[in-house]
Short mmCIF file of N, CA and C in Angstrom, two decimals:
data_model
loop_
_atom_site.label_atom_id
_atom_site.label_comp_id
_atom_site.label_asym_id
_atom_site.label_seq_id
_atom_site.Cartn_x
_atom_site.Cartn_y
_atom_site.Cartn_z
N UNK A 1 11.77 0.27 -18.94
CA UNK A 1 12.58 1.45 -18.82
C UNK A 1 13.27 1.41 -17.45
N UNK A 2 14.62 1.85 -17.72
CA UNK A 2 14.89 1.31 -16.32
C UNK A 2 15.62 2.73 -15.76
N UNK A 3 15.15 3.58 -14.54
CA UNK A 3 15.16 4.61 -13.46
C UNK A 3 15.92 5.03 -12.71
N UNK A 4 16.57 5.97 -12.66
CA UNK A 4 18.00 5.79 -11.17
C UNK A 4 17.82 7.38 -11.05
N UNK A 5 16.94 6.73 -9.92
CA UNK A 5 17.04 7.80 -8.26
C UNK A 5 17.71 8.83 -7.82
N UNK A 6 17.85 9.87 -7.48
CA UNK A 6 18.98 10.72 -6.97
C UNK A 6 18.46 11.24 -5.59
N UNK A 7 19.34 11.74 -4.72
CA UNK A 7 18.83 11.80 -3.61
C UNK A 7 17.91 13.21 -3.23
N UNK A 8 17.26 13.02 -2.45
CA UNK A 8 16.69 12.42 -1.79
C UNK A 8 15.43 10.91 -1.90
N UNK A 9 15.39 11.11 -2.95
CA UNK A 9 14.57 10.02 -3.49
C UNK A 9 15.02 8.58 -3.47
N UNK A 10 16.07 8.86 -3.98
CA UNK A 10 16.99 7.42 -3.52
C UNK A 10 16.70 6.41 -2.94
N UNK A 11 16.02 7.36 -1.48
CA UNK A 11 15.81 6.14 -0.11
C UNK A 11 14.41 6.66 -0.09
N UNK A 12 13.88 6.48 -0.53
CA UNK A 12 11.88 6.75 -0.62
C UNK A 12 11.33 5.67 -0.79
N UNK A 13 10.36 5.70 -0.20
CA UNK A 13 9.27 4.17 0.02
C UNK A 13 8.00 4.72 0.50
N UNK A 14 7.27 4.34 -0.55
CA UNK A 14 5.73 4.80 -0.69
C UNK A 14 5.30 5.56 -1.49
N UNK A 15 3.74 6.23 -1.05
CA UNK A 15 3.76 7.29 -2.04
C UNK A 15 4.47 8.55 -2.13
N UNK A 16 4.67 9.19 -3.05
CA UNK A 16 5.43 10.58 -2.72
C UNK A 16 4.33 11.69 -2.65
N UNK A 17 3.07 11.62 -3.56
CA UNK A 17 2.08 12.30 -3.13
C UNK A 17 0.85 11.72 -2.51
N UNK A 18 0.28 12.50 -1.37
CA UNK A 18 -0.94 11.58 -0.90
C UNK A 18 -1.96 11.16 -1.94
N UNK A 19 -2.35 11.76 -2.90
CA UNK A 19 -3.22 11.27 -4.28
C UNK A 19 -2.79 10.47 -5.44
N UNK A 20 -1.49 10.38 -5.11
CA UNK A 20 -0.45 10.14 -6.13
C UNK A 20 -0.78 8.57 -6.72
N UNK A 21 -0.46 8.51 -8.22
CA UNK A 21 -1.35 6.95 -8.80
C UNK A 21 0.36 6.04 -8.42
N UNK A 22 1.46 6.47 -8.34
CA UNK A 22 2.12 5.76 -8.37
C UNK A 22 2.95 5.48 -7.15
N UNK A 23 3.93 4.45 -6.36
CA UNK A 23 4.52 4.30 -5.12
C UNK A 23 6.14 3.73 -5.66
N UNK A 24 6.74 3.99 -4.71
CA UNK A 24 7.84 2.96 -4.84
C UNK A 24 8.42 2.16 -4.26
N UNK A 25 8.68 1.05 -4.33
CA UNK A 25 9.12 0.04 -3.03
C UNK A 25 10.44 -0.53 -3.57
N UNK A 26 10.83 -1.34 -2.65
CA UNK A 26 12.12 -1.95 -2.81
C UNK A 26 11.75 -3.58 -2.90
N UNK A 27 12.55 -3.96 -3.86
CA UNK A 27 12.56 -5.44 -3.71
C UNK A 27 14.07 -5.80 -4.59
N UNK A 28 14.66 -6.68 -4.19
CA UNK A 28 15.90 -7.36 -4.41
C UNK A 28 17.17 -6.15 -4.25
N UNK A 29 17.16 -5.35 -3.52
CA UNK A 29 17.63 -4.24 -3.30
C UNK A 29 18.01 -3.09 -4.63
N UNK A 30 16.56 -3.19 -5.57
CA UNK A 30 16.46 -2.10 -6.40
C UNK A 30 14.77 -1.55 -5.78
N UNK A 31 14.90 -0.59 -5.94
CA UNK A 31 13.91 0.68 -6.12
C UNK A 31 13.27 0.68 -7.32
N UNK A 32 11.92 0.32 -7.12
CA UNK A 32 10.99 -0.06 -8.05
C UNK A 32 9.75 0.98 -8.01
N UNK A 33 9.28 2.10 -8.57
CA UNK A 33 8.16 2.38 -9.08
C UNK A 33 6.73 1.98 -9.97
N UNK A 34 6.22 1.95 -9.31
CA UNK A 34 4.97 1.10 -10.02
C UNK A 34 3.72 1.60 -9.58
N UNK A 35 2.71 1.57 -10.40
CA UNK A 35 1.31 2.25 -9.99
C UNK A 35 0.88 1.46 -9.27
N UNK A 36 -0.35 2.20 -8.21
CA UNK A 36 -1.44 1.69 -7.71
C UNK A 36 -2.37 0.95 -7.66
N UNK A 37 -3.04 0.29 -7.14
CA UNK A 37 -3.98 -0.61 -7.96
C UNK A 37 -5.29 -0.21 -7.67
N UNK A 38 -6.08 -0.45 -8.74
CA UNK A 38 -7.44 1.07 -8.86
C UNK A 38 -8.34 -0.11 -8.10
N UNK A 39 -8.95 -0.22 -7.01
CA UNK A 39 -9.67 -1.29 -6.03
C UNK A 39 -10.96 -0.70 -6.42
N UNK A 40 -11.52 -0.07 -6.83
CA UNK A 40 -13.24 1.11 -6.65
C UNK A 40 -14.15 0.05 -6.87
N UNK A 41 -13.73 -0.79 -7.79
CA UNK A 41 -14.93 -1.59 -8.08
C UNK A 41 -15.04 -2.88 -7.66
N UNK A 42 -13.58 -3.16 -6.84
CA UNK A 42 -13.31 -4.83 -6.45
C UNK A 42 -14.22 -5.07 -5.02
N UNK A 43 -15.02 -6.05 -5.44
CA UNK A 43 -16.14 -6.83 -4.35
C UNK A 43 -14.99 -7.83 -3.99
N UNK A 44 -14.54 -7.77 -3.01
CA UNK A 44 -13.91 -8.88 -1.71
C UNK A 44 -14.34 -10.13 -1.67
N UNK A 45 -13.47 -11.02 -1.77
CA UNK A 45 -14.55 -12.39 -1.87
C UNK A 45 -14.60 -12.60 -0.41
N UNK A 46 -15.16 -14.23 0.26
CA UNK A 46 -15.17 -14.39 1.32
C UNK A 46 -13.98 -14.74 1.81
N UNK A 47 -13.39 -15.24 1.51
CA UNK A 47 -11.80 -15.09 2.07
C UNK A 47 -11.33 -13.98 2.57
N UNK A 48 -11.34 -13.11 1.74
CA UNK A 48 -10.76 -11.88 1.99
C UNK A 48 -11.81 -11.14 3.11
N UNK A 49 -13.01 -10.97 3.28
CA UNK A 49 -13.40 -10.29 4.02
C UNK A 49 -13.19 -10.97 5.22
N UNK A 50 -12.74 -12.46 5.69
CA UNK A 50 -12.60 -13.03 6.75
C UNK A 50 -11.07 -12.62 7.43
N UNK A 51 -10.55 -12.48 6.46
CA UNK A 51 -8.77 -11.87 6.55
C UNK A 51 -9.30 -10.53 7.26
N UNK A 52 -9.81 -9.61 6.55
CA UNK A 52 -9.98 -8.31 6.69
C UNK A 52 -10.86 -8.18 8.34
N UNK A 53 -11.73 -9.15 8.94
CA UNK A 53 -12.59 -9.17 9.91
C UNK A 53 -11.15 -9.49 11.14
N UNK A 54 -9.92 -10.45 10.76
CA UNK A 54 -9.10 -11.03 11.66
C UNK A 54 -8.13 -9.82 12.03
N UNK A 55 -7.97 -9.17 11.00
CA UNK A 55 -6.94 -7.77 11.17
C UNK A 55 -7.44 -6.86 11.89
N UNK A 56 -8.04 -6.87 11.51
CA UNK A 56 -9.13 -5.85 12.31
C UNK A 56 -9.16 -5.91 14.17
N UNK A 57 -9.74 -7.52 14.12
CA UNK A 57 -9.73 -7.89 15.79
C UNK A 57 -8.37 -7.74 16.28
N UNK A 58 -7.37 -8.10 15.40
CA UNK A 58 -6.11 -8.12 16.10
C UNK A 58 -5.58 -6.86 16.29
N UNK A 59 -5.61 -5.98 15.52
CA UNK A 59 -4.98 -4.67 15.70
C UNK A 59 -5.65 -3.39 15.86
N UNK A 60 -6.93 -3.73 16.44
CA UNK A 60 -7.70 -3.15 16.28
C UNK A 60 -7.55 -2.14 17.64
N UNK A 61 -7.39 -0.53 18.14
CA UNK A 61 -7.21 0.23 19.37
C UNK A 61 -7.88 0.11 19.88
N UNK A 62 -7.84 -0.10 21.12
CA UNK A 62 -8.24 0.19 22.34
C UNK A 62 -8.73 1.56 23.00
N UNK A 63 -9.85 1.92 22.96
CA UNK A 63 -9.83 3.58 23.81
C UNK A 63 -9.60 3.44 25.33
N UNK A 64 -8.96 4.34 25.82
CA UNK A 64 -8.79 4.09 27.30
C UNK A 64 -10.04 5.51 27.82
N UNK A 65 -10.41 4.83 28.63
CA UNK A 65 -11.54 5.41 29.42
C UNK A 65 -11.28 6.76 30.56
N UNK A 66 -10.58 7.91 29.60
CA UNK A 66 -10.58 9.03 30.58
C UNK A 66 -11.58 9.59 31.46
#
C-alpha cells in the first residue's frame, strides 16, 4: 500500500507516539512507515553483547565531580 504524507508529517522521523508499535524513516528519499521490532524475548548472542559492551565504553557520560 503505498502512503503520502501531508504536512506536518511529511518531514517526521521516528516514532510519533512514545508507545507507538510503528516509526517512520526515510530511505531512497521516500518516507517509509514500518513497525517496530518486538525484542522481549530476543537473547543477544555473543557478538552482539560484545558490540553492545563497545558502545557503551565509547559513549558512555562522564559525571563531573561537583
Amino acid at each position: 500500500m503505498q502512503v503520502t504524507f501531508q504536512a506536518p508529517v511529511s518531514g517526521l522521523i521516528g516514532k510519533v507516539e512514545h508507545k507507538g508499535k510503528f516509526y517512520i524513516r526515510k530511505m531512497h528519499g521516500k518516507y517509509i512507515l514500518q513497525r517496530c521490532p518486538n525484542r522481549k524475548r530476543h537473547i543477544p548472542t555473543a557478538n552482539e553483547r560484545t558490540n553492545q559492551q563497545c558502545f557503551i565504553q565509547q559513549y558512555r557520560k562522564t559525571k563531573s565531580n561537583s
